[in-house]
Coordinates of C-alpha atoms in Angstrom, one line a residue:
Chain A
X14 CA -7.9 42.2 -17.2
X15 CA -5.4 40.5 -19.5
X16 CA -2.4 41.1 -17.2
X17 CA -0.5 38.0 -16.4
X18 CA -1.6 36.1 -13.3
X19 CA 0.2 34.2 -10.6
X20 CA 0.5 30.4 -10.9
X21 CA 0.4 28.1 -7.8
X22 CA 1.5 24.6 -7.3
X23 CA 1.4 22.3 -4.3
X24 CA 4.3 19.9 -3.4
X25 CA 3.2 16.5 -2.2
X26 CA 5.3 14.0 -0.3
X27 CA 4.6 11.5 2.5
X28 CA 1.2 13.0 3.5
X29 CA 2.3 14.7 6.7
X30 CA 3.7 18.2 6.0
X31 CA 6.9 20.2 5.5
X32 CA 7.6 20.8 9.2
X33 CA 10.0 18.5 11.0
X34 CA 8.0 16.1 13.1
X35 CA 4.9 16.8 10.9
X36 CA 4.0 13.1 11.1
X37 CA 3.6 13.4 14.8
X38 CA 1.1 16.3 14.7
X39 CA -2.2 15.1 16.4
X40 CA -4.3 16.0 13.3
X41 CA -2.0 13.8 11.1
X42 CA -2.7 10.2 10.4
X43 CA 0.9 8.8 10.5
X44 CA 0.0 6.1 8.1
X45 CA -0.8 8.5 5.3
X46 CA 2.4 7.5 3.5
X47 CA 0.8 4.2 2.6
X48 CA -2.9 5.3 2.8
X49 CA -3.4 7.3 -0.3
X50 CA -6.8 8.7 0.4
X51 CA -5.3 11.6 2.3
X52 CA -3.2 12.7 -0.6
X53 CA -6.3 12.6 -2.8
X54 CA -8.0 15.0 -0.4
X55 CA -5.1 17.4 -0.4
X56 CA -5.1 17.3 -4.2
X57 CA -8.8 18.1 -4.3
X58 CA -8.3 21.0 -1.9
X59 CA -5.6 22.4 -4.1
X60 CA -7.9 22.0 -7.1
X61 CA -10.6 24.0 -5.2
X62 CA -7.9 26.7 -4.9
X63 CA -7.3 26.6 -8.7
X64 CA -3.7 25.4 -8.3
X65 CA -2.2 24.7 -11.7
X66 CA -0.2 21.6 -10.6
X67 CA 0.9 19.2 -7.9
X68 CA 4.6 18.8 -7.8
X69 CA 6.2 15.6 -6.6
X70 CA 9.8 16.0 -5.5
X71 CA 11.5 12.6 -5.3
X72 CA 14.4 11.1 -3.4
X73 CA 14.1 7.3 -4.1
X74 CA 16.2 6.1 -1.2
X75 CA 15.7 5.8 2.6
X76 CA 17.3 8.7 4.5
X77 CA 19.3 8.2 7.6
X78 CA 16.8 9.9 9.9
X79 CA 13.9 7.6 9.1
X80 CA 13.6 6.2 12.6
X81 CA 12.3 9.5 14.0
X82 CA 12.0 11.8 11.0
X83 CA 9.7 9.6 8.9
X84 CA 9.9 8.9 5.2
X85 CA 9.5 12.4 3.8
X86 CA 9.0 11.1 0.2
X87 CA 6.0 10.0 -1.8
X88 CA 5.6 6.3 -2.1
X89 CA 5.9 6.4 -5.9
X90 CA 5.3 9.5 -8.1
X91 CA 3.7 7.9 -11.2
X92 CA 1.4 5.5 -9.3
X93 CA 0.4 8.3 -6.9
X94 CA -0.4 10.8 -9.6
X95 CA -2.3 8.3 -11.7
X96 CA -4.5 7.5 -8.7
X97 CA -5.0 11.3 -8.0
X98 CA -5.9 11.8 -11.7
X99 CA -9.0 9.7 -11.2
X100 CA -10.3 11.9 -8.4
X101 CA -9.6 15.3 -10.0
X102 CA -10.4 17.0 -13.3
X103 CA -8.3 20.2 -13.7
X104 CA -5.2 20.2 -11.6
X105 CA -1.9 19.2 -13.3
X106 CA 0.7 16.7 -12.2
X107 CA 4.5 17.3 -12.3
X108 CA 6.3 14.1 -11.3
X109 CA 10.1 13.9 -10.8
X110 CA 11.8 11.3 -12.9
X111 CA 15.6 10.8 -13.1
X112 CA 17.1 10.4 -16.5
X113 CA 20.1 8.7 -15.0
X114 CA 18.5 5.3 -14.3
X115 CA 15.4 5.1 -16.5
X116 CA 15.3 4.2 -20.2
X117 CA 13.8 7.0 -22.3
X118 CA 11.3 4.6 -23.9
X119 CA 9.9 3.8 -20.5
X120 CA 9.7 7.4 -19.4
X121 CA 8.1 8.4 -22.7
X122 CA 5.5 5.7 -22.4
X123 CA 4.5 6.2 -18.7
X124 CA 4.3 10.0 -18.8
X125 CA 2.4 10.1 -22.1
X126 CA 0.0 7.4 -20.9
X127 CA -0.7 9.5 -17.8
X128 CA -1.1 12.6 -19.9
X129 CA -3.6 10.9 -22.2
X130 CA -5.7 9.3 -19.5
X131 CA -5.7 12.6 -17.4
X132 CA -6.8 14.5 -20.6
X133 CA -3.6 16.6 -20.8
X134 CA -2.5 17.3 -17.3
X135 CA 0.9 15.6 -17.0
X136 CA 4.3 17.1 -16.6
X137 CA 7.8 15.6 -16.1
X138 CA 10.4 17.1 -13.8
X139 CA 13.4 15.7 -15.6
X140 CA 16.4 15.5 -13.2
X141 CA 19.8 13.8 -13.0
X142 CA 20.8 11.7 -10.0
X143 CA 23.9 12.7 -8.1
X144 CA 23.2 11.1 -4.7
X145 CA 25.2 7.9 -4.0
X146 CA 22.3 6.5 -1.8
X147 CA 19.9 6.7 -4.8
X148 CA 22.5 5.4 -7.2
X149 CA 23.1 2.5 -4.9
X150 CA 19.5 1.4 -5.2
X151 CA 20.2 0.9 -8.9
X152 CA 23.4 -0.8 -8.1
X153 CA 25.4 1.8 -9.9
X154 CA 28.0 4.5 -9.1
X155 CA 27.1 8.2 -9.6
X156 CA 28.3 9.2 -13.0
X157 CA 30.4 12.3 -13.6
X158 CA 28.4 15.5 -14.0
X159 CA 29.1 15.9 -17.7
X160 CA 28.0 12.3 -18.4
X161 CA 24.8 12.7 -16.3
X162 CA 23.9 15.8 -18.2
X163 CA 24.8 14.4 -21.6
X164 CA 22.5 11.4 -20.8
X165 CA 19.8 13.9 -19.7
X166 CA 19.9 15.8 -22.9
X167 CA 19.8 12.6 -24.9
X168 CA 17.0 11.2 -22.8
X169 CA 14.7 14.3 -23.0
X170 CA 15.2 14.5 -26.8
X171 CA 14.4 10.9 -27.3
X172 CA 11.4 11.1 -25.0
X173 CA 10.1 14.2 -26.9
X174 CA 10.7 12.6 -30.3
X175 CA 8.8 9.5 -29.2
X176 CA 6.0 11.7 -27.9
X177 CA 5.7 13.2 -31.3
X178 CA 6.1 10.0 -33.3
X179 CA 2.3 9.4 -33.3
X180 CA 1.5 12.5 -35.3
X181 CA -1.5 14.7 -34.7
X182 CA -3.4 13.7 -37.7
X183 CA -2.5 10.0 -37.6
X184 CA -5.6 8.6 -35.9
X185 CA -8.2 8.1 -38.6
X186 CA -10.3 5.5 -36.7
X187 CA -12.9 5.3 -39.4
X188 CA -15.2 2.4 -38.5
X189 CA -16.9 2.3 -41.8
X190 CA -13.8 2.3 -44.1
X191 CA -11.7 0.2 -41.7
X192 CA -8.7 2.5 -41.6
X193 CA -7.5 2.7 -38.1
X194 CA -4.5 4.9 -38.5
X195 CA -2.5 6.6 -41.3
X196 CA 0.7 4.6 -41.1
X197 CA 2.7 7.3 -42.7
X198 CA 2.1 9.4 -39.6
X199 CA 3.3 6.8 -37.1
X200 CA 7.0 6.4 -37.9
X201 CA 10.2 5.4 -36.1
X202 CA 12.3 8.1 -34.5
X203 CA 15.7 6.3 -35.0
X204 CA 17.7 8.3 -32.4
X205 CA 21.0 7.1 -31.2
X206 CA 22.9 9.0 -28.5
X207 CA 26.1 8.2 -26.7
X208 CA 24.3 6.7 -23.7
X209 CA 20.7 6.0 -24.7
X210 CA 18.8 5.3 -27.9
X211 CA 15.4 4.3 -29.3
X212 CA 13.9 3.3 -32.6
X213 CA 10.2 3.9 -31.8
X214 CA 7.6 4.8 -32.6
X215 CA 5.6 5.1 -29.4
X216 CA 2.0 4.0 -30.0
X217 CA 0.3 6.7 -27.9
X218 CA -1.7 9.4 -29.6
X219 CA -1.6 13.1 -28.6
X220 CA -3.4 14.2 -25.4
X221 CA -5.5 17.4 -25.2
X222 CA -2.2 19.3 -24.5
X223 CA -0.2 17.3 -27.1
X224 CA 2.4 15.9 -24.8
X225 CA 3.6 16.3 -21.2
X226 CA 5.2 19.6 -20.1
X227 CA 8.9 19.4 -19.1
X228 CA 10.1 20.9 -15.8
X229 CA 13.6 21.4 -14.4
X230 CA 14.5 21.9 -10.7
X231 CA 17.4 22.8 -8.5
X232 CA 20.2 25.4 -8.2
X233 CA 21.1 27.2 -11.4
X234 CA 24.4 25.6 -12.4
X235 CA 25.5 26.1 -16.0
X236 CA 24.7 22.5 -16.7
X237 CA 21.2 22.7 -15.3
X238 CA 20.5 26.1 -17.1
X239 CA 21.6 24.6 -20.4
X240 CA 19.1 21.8 -19.9
X241 CA 16.2 23.9 -18.6
X242 CA 16.8 26.5 -21.3
X243 CA 16.3 24.0 -24.1
X244 CA 13.5 21.9 -22.8
X245 CA 11.8 23.2 -19.7
X246 CA 8.5 25.1 -19.5
X247 CA 8.6 25.3 -15.7
X248 CA 11.5 25.7 -13.3
X249 CA 11.2 24.7 -9.7
X250 CA 13.5 27.1 -7.9
X251 CA 15.0 27.3 -4.4
X252 CA 15.4 30.9 -3.5
X253 CA 15.2 32.8 -0.2
X254 CA 15.1 36.4 -1.2
X255 CA 13.5 38.6 -3.8
X256 CA 17.0 39.4 -5.1
X257 CA 17.8 35.7 -5.5
X258 CA 14.4 35.2 -7.2
X259 CA 14.9 38.0 -9.6
X260 CA 18.4 36.9 -10.5
X261 CA 17.6 33.2 -10.9
X262 CA 14.4 33.9 -12.9
X263 CA 16.4 36.1 -15.2
X264 CA 19.1 33.4 -15.6
X265 CA 16.5 30.8 -16.5
X266 CA 14.8 33.2 -19.0
X267 CA 18.1 34.0 -20.5
X268 CA 18.9 30.3 -20.9
X269 CA 15.7 29.8 -22.8
X270 CA 16.5 32.8 -25.0
X271 CA 20.0 31.4 -25.7
X272 CA 18.4 28.2 -26.8
X273 CA 16.3 30.1 -29.3
X274 CA 13.1 30.1 -27.3
X275 CA 10.8 32.8 -26.0
X276 CA 11.7 33.6 -22.4
X277 CA 8.0 33.7 -21.5
X278 CA 7.9 29.9 -22.4
X279 CA 9.6 29.1 -19.1
X280 CA 7.9 29.9 -15.8
X281 CA 10.0 30.3 -12.7
X282 CA 8.5 29.0 -9.4
X283 CA 9.8 30.0 -6.0
X284 CA 9.1 27.9 -2.9
X285 CA 7.1 29.0 0.1
X286 CA 6.4 27.2 3.4
X287 CA 3.2 28.7 4.8
X288 CA 1.7 28.5 8.2
X289 CA -1.7 30.1 8.0
X290 CA -3.1 31.1 11.4
X291 CA -5.3 33.8 12.9
X292 CA -2.3 35.7 14.2
X293 CA 1.5 35.5 14.1
X294 CA 1.6 34.4 17.7
X295 CA -0.9 31.5 17.1
X296 CA 1.1 30.5 14.0
X297 CA 4.3 30.4 16.0
X298 CA 2.7 28.4 18.8
X299 CA 1.3 25.9 16.2
X300 CA 4.8 25.4 14.9
X301 CA 6.4 25.2 18.3
X302 CA 4.0 22.5 19.5
X303 CA 5.0 20.3 16.5
X304 CA 8.7 21.1 16.2
X305 CA 9.4 20.5 20.0
X306 CA 13.0 19.8 20.7
X307 CA 14.1 20.0 17.1
X308 CA 14.1 23.8 17.6
X309 CA 16.7 23.6 20.4
X310 CA 19.0 21.6 18.1
X311 CA 19.0 24.5 15.6
X312 CA 20.4 27.0 18.0
X313 CA 24.1 26.5 17.0
X314 CA 23.2 26.9 13.3
X315 CA 21.3 30.2 14.1
X316 CA 24.3 31.4 16.1
X317 CA 26.6 30.7 13.1
X318 CA 24.2 32.4 10.7
X319 CA 24.3 35.6 12.8
X320 CA 27.9 35.4 14.0
X321 CA 27.0 35.5 17.7
X322 CA 27.1 33.3 20.7
X323 CA 23.6 32.0 21.7
X324 CA 23.1 30.2 25.0
X325 CA 20.9 27.2 24.4
X326 CA 19.4 27.6 27.9
X327 CA 18.1 31.0 27.1
X328 CA 15.7 29.9 24.4
X329 CA 12.9 32.0 25.7
X330 CA 14.7 35.3 25.7
X331 CA 15.3 37.7 22.8
X332 CA 18.9 38.4 21.7
X333 CA 20.4 41.2 23.8
X334 CA 21.2 44.6 22.4
X335 CA 24.8 43.6 22.6
X336 CA 24.2 40.4 20.7
X337 CA 22.2 42.3 18.0
X338 CA 24.7 45.0 17.6
X339 CA 27.5 42.4 17.0
X340 CA 25.4 40.3 14.7
X341 CA 26.0 40.2 10.9
X342 CA 24.5 37.9 8.3
X343 CA 26.8 35.0 7.2
X344 CA 27.0 33.8 3.6
X345 CA 24.0 31.6 4.2
X346 CA 21.3 33.2 2.1
X347 CA 18.8 32.8 4.9
X348 CA 20.9 34.8 7.4
X349 CA 19.5 38.2 6.4
X350 CA 16.0 37.0 7.0
X351 CA 17.0 35.5 10.4
X352 CA 18.7 38.8 11.4
X353 CA 15.6 40.8 10.4
X354 CA 13.4 38.5 12.6
X355 CA 15.8 38.7 15.5
X356 CA 15.8 42.5 15.3
X357 CA 12.0 42.5 15.7
X358 CA 12.7 41.3 19.3
X359 CA 11.4 37.8 19.2
X360 CA 12.8 35.2 21.6
X361 CA 15.3 32.7 20.2
X362 CA 12.6 30.0 20.2
X363 CA 10.3 32.3 18.2
X364 CA 13.0 33.3 15.8
X365 CA 13.5 29.6 15.0
X366 CA 9.8 29.0 14.9
X367 CA 9.7 31.6 12.1
X368 CA 11.3 28.9 10.0
X369 CA 14.5 30.9 9.3
X370 CA 16.4 27.6 8.8
X371 CA 13.8 26.0 6.6
X372 CA 14.3 25.1 2.9
X373 CA 12.2 27.9 1.6
X374 CA 10.9 31.3 2.8
X375 CA 8.4 30.7 5.5
X376 CA 5.4 33.0 6.2
X377 CA 3.6 32.6 9.6
X378 CA 0.4 34.3 10.4
X379 CA -2.9 35.6 8.9
X380 CA -3.8 35.4 5.2
X381 CA -2.9 39.0 4.4
X382 CA 0.7 38.4 5.3
X383 CA 1.0 35.4 2.9
X384 CA -0.7 37.4 0.2
X385 CA 1.7 40.3 0.8
X386 CA 4.8 38.1 0.5
X387 CA 3.5 36.5 -2.7
X388 CA 2.4 39.8 -4.2
X389 CA 5.6 41.5 -3.4
X390 CA 7.7 38.7 -5.1
X391 CA 5.4 38.4 -8.0
X392 CA 5.3 42.1 -8.7
X393 CA 9.1 42.4 -8.3
X394 CA 9.4 39.7 -11.1
X395 CA 11.1 37.4 -8.6
X396 CA 8.7 34.5 -9.6
X397 CA 6.0 33.7 -12.1
X398 CA 4.4 31.6 -9.4
X399 CA 5.0 29.6 -6.2
X400 CA 5.2 26.0 -5.1
X401 CA 3.8 25.5 -1.7
X402 CA 5.1 23.2 1.0
X403 CA 2.5 23.6 3.8
X404 CA 3.5 23.0 7.4
X405 CA 0.9 20.3 7.9
X406 CA -1.1 19.1 4.8
X407 CA -4.1 17.9 6.8
X408 CA -5.3 21.4 7.7
X409 CA -2.6 23.6 6.0
X410 CA -3.8 23.1 2.4
X411 CA -7.4 24.0 3.3
X412 CA -6.3 27.0 5.3
X413 CA -4.3 28.4 2.4
X414 CA -7.0 27.7 -0.2
X415 CA -9.9 29.0 1.9
X416 CA -8.1 32.1 3.4
X417 CA -5.1 33.1 1.3
X418 CA -6.4 32.3 -2.2
X419 CA -9.5 34.6 -1.9
X420 CA -7.2 37.5 -0.9
X421 CA -5.0 36.9 -3.9
X422 CA -8.1 36.9 -6.1
X423 CA -9.4 40.1 -4.6
X424 CA -6.1 41.7 -5.3
X425 CA -6.5 40.8 -9.0
X426 CA -3.2 38.8 -9.2
X427 CA -4.6 35.3 -9.2
X428 CA -7.2 33.8 -11.5
X429 CA -10.7 33.2 -10.2
X430 CA -11.0 30.0 -12.2
X431 CA -8.9 27.6 -14.3
X432 CA -7.8 29.2 -17.6
X433 CA -8.2 25.9 -19.4
X434 CA -8.4 22.2 -19.0
X435 CA -4.8 21.3 -19.6
X436 CA -1.6 21.9 -17.6
X437 CA -0.1 23.7 -20.6
X438 CA -3.0 26.1 -20.7
X439 CA -3.0 26.7 -17.0
X440 CA 0.7 27.4 -17.0
X441 CA 0.4 29.7 -20.0
X442 CA 3.1 28.0 -22.0
X443 CA 3.4 27.4 -25.7
X444 CA 2.1 24.4 -27.7
X445 CA 4.7 21.8 -28.3
X446 CA 4.5 18.4 -30.0
X447 CA 7.5 16.3 -30.5
X448 CA 10.9 18.0 -30.4
X449 CA 11.2 21.8 -30.4
X450 CA 12.6 22.7 -33.8
X451 CA 14.1 25.9 -32.4
X452 CA 16.2 23.8 -30.0
X453 CA 17.3 20.8 -32.1
X454 CA 18.0 22.9 -35.2
X455 CA 15.5 21.3 -37.6
X456 CA 13.5 24.5 -38.2
X457 CA 12.9 25.6 -41.8
Chain B
X12 CA -11.1 -29.5 -1.1
X13 CA -14.8 -28.8 -0.9
X14 CA -14.0 -25.0 -1.0
X15 CA -12.2 -25.2 -4.3
X16 CA -13.6 -23.1 -7.0
X17 CA -12.5 -22.3 -10.5
X18 CA -10.7 -19.0 -10.8
X19 CA -11.6 -16.6 -13.6
X20 CA -9.7 -13.6 -14.9
X21 CA -10.3 -11.3 -17.9
X22 CA -7.8 -9.8 -20.2
X23 CA -8.4 -6.1 -20.6
X24 CA -5.3 -5.6 -22.7
X25 CA -6.5 -3.2 -25.3
X26 CA -10.1 -2.3 -24.3
X27 CA -11.5 -3.4 -27.6
X28 CA -11.6 -7.2 -27.7
X29 CA -9.8 -10.2 -29.0
X30 CA -10.9 -9.7 -32.6
X31 CA -8.6 -7.4 -34.6
X32 CA -11.6 -5.6 -36.1
X33 CA -13.4 -5.2 -32.7
X34 CA -12.9 -1.5 -32.9
X35 CA -15.2 -1.3 -36.0
X36 CA -18.3 -2.6 -34.3
X37 CA -21.0 0.1 -34.1
X38 CA -21.3 -0.2 -30.3
X39 CA -17.5 0.0 -29.7
X40 CA -15.9 3.3 -28.9
X41 CA -13.0 3.5 -31.4
X42 CA -11.1 5.7 -28.9
X43 CA -11.4 3.1 -26.1
X44 CA -7.6 2.7 -26.4
X45 CA -7.1 6.1 -24.7
X46 CA -10.3 6.4 -22.7
X47 CA -9.6 5.1 -19.2
X48 CA -13.3 5.2 -18.4
X49 CA -13.8 2.4 -20.8
X50 CA -11.2 0.2 -19.1
X51 CA -12.5 1.1 -15.7
X52 CA -16.1 0.1 -16.8
X53 CA -14.8 -3.3 -18.0
X54 CA -13.0 -3.9 -14.7
X55 CA -16.0 -3.0 -12.7
X56 CA -18.2 -5.3 -14.7
X57 CA -15.7 -8.1 -14.1
X58 CA -15.7 -7.3 -10.4
X59 CA -19.5 -7.4 -10.4
X60 CA -19.2 -10.9 -11.8
X61 CA -16.9 -12.0 -9.0
X62 CA -13.9 -12.6 -11.3
X63 CA -10.7 -12.9 -9.4
X64 CA -8.5 -10.7 -11.6
X65 CA -8.1 -8.5 -14.6
X66 CA -5.0 -9.0 -16.7
X67 CA -3.1 -6.6 -19.0
X68 CA -0.6 -8.3 -21.3
X69 CA 2.2 -6.2 -22.8
X70 CA 4.8 -5.9 -25.6
X71 CA 7.3 -3.2 -25.7
X72 CA 7.0 -2.4 -29.4
X73 CA 4.4 -1.6 -32.0
X74 CA 2.6 -4.9 -32.7
X75 CA 0.3 -5.6 -35.6
X76 CA -0.8 -3.4 -38.4
X77 CA -2.4 -0.3 -37.0
X78 CA -3.5 0.7 -40.5
X79 CA -6.3 -1.7 -40.3
X80 CA -6.5 -3.0 -36.7
X81 CA -6.6 -1.5 -33.3
X82 CA -3.5 -1.7 -31.0
X83 CA -3.1 -5.1 -29.5
X84 CA -1.7 -3.8 -26.2
X85 CA -2.3 -1.2 -23.6
X86 CA -0.9 2.4 -23.5
X87 CA 0.9 1.3 -20.3
X88 CA -0.2 -1.6 -18.0
X89 CA 1.1 -0.2 -14.7
X90 CA -0.3 3.3 -15.2
X91 CA -3.7 1.8 -16.4
X92 CA -3.9 -0.5 -13.4
X93 CA -3.2 2.4 -11.1
X94 CA -6.3 4.1 -12.4
X95 CA -8.4 0.9 -12.3
X96 CA -7.3 0.4 -8.7
X97 CA -9.1 3.6 -7.7
X98 CA -12.4 2.5 -9.2
X99 CA -12.5 -1.1 -7.9
X100 CA -12.3 -2.7 -4.4
X101 CA -11.9 -6.5 -4.6
X102 CA -10.7 -7.6 -8.1
X103 CA -7.1 -8.5 -8.6
X104 CA -4.9 -6.4 -10.8
X105 CA -2.4 -8.4 -12.8
X106 CA -0.1 -6.8 -15.4
X107 CA 2.8 -7.8 -17.6
X108 CA 6.1 -6.0 -17.1
X109 CA 9.3 -7.1 -18.9
X110 CA 12.4 -7.6 -16.8
X111 CA 14.6 -6.6 -19.7
X112 CA 14.5 -2.8 -19.6
X113 CA 13.4 -1.6 -16.2
X114 CA 15.8 -1.2 -13.3
X115 CA 14.6 -3.7 -10.6
X116 CA 14.3 -0.9 -8.1
X117 CA 11.9 1.0 -10.3
X118 CA 9.8 -2.1 -10.9
X119 CA 9.8 -3.1 -7.2
X120 CA 8.7 0.4 -6.2
X121 CA 5.9 0.8 -8.7
X122 CA 4.5 -2.6 -8.3
X123 CA 4.6 -2.5 -4.5
X124 CA 3.1 1.0 -4.4
X125 CA 0.3 -0.2 -6.5
X126 CA -0.1 -3.2 -4.2
X127 CA -0.2 -1.0 -1.2
X128 CA -2.7 1.6 -2.5
X129 CA -4.9 -1.2 -3.9
X130 CA -4.9 -2.9 -0.5
X131 CA -3.1 -6.0 -1.7
X132 CA -4.6 -6.8 -5.1
X133 CA -1.6 -6.7 -7.4
X134 CA 0.0 -9.5 -9.5
X135 CA 3.0 -9.3 -11.8
X136 CA 3.5 -11.3 -14.9
X137 CA 7.2 -11.1 -15.1
X138 CA 8.5 -11.9 -18.6
X139 CA 11.8 -11.5 -20.4
X140 CA 11.7 -9.6 -23.7
X141 CA 13.3 -11.4 -26.6
X142 CA 12.0 -9.7 -29.7
X143 CA 14.5 -7.6 -31.6
X144 CA 11.8 -4.9 -32.1
X145 CA 11.5 -4.5 -28.3
X146 CA 15.3 -4.2 -27.9
X147 CA 15.5 -1.6 -30.7
X148 CA 13.2 0.7 -28.7
X149 CA 15.9 0.7 -26.0
X150 CA 18.8 0.9 -28.5
X151 CA 19.9 -2.6 -27.6
X152 CA 20.5 -6.0 -29.0
X153 CA 18.6 -9.0 -27.7
X154 CA 20.6 -11.6 -25.8
X155 CA 21.4 -15.0 -27.2
X156 CA 18.5 -17.5 -26.9
X157 CA 20.1 -19.5 -24.1
X158 CA 20.6 -16.3 -22.1
X159 CA 17.0 -15.1 -22.5
X160 CA 16.1 -15.7 -18.8
X161 CA 19.5 -14.7 -17.3
X162 CA 18.5 -11.1 -16.4
X163 CA 15.0 -12.2 -15.4
X164 CA 16.3 -14.3 -12.6
X165 CA 18.4 -11.5 -11.2
X166 CA 15.6 -8.9 -11.5
X167 CA 13.1 -11.2 -9.8
X168 CA 15.5 -11.8 -6.9
X169 CA 16.4 -8.1 -6.5
X170 CA 12.7 -7.1 -6.7
X171 CA 11.6 -9.7 -4.1
X172 CA 14.4 -8.7 -1.8
X173 CA 13.4 -5.1 -2.0
X174 CA 9.8 -6.0 -1.4
X175 CA 10.8 -7.7 1.8
X176 CA 13.2 -4.9 2.9
X177 CA 10.6 -3.1 5.0
X178 CA 10.1 -6.0 7.4
X179 CA 6.8 -6.8 9.0
X180 CA 8.4 -6.2 12.4
X181 CA 9.2 -2.6 11.5
X182 CA 6.0 -1.7 13.3
X183 CA 3.5 1.1 13.0
X184 CA 4.4 4.7 13.6
X185 CA 3.9 5.8 17.2
X186 CA 3.3 9.5 17.4
X187 CA 3.8 9.6 21.2
X188 CA 7.1 7.8 21.1
X189 CA 8.2 9.6 18.0
X190 CA 9.5 6.4 16.4
X191 CA 7.8 5.5 13.1
X192 CA 9.9 2.4 12.4
X193 CA 12.6 0.4 14.0
X194 CA 15.9 -0.5 12.4
X195 CA 16.2 -4.2 12.0

């Protein structure tokens, strides 16, 4: 079958899991943040499940709730992924790196070094920084949006140009003749932007995939779409419904087309936060045992989402017929899902345990339910693939890989093995080395 | 006094050797520059010999004539040492990183992460860049000679302060209490 297949990625952060309080779960070693062996195991499990990539979101600042909430961020993306690269052979690595506070030459060098030593498995989620807490760590104010994006465009173009500056045929390495490289094929890039610049060249040869793959992530603002449309081969989305997914995927594809590219050159990934369990009840109980009192604190938000009064003391009762008949979804995109769950007659505690206030759609229960969700979105063209944030990494990655992945494979929508050895091949995106001539207008 | 021993380190900088034509020797892999397994093997050999550290020097520009000689420096010292850390247990990992072009927060984070995941084996050779060729790769002009170390002093102090900002007394996470660290 040559039909296109689903692509999966796994988000990694502090080694605990996506659930609030995940670090307190009994099966979690709370020191995983600094003990990297656990993350290596999760990466190897994802590789067993033929995941195309690991995705590292990044928020390089300490959040206010660290005292009880934990760190919720990887210790350092590049160091972590380089370490993981030595214990894996196929899975790709997409690390977030902000263009706002890093020099393009440094980004170009570190990402291409990782790409080369991992044999073509690196990707860069290029983002701008708008959070004052992060900016403060660099001793700088948050720049205006137009300046942040201008710097991002310049940075990515310089990085890609530096990547291409050691041309593909440059490396002669003829021990007999003594010619190491063809100097005419390792030349400066001489790029000067308004905010960043570099002369080059960068003395790193092509990897097996040429150069790292660029990703974008976030909500589809016009600024972000213009950036993603020009450079990104993957888009990490945040969508709650199939309709959202279809709309955002279409926007991202259109942005690529407007930049002169093929819309199939950019893959859209929707998030999912799975809890895999033998039954829905057991899945809810697993979540409740970890979430504890944090569920009660979500009651007012649920009430707002549904436009009803909910008594915090009646957590173990379903909403009354009266409440349900008066309920209507608010503008929060998760409200419709919350209302659907409420109408199924679950108690307030169980409604919340369904993850209706989480950051991504949550599926709780046996493998077939997860496969149904994924298949429905995929076939509705709401996503080219998914990035997973499991409830608890320690057993959640294995459960998904060993139970859900085989179902997806049986249904013929997920590959039974890696398509290739590089991230680019496993994403099914086009070759690129250096700048894209369609985007920077140097074609012909 | 009687326990004093000489300390040995080995420069793994370019994976070839100190001679500019090392890459041409028949038993040398001319692709050693990009083959992390070669660097790892050298580090493990040094560890077997009880050497205290490996060292990766650095320059932020193309150095030497690549038409006839191999690169003098590493693809990237910090990335390379991160890979070497996974394949070694005791040997120290020292790398050069210029204070001229990295934000101190980025340097502090990468070096301390490497130190933590290698269980305390990392050293940093902090140097100021001064070469016009290095500054050109960042679109900048080098500082005047007398100001060469000005930024280095600031960067060192910010990096060390950040390193100490998670205090020893912050404690270990307590799953029962639900308090991973204390505010100081």
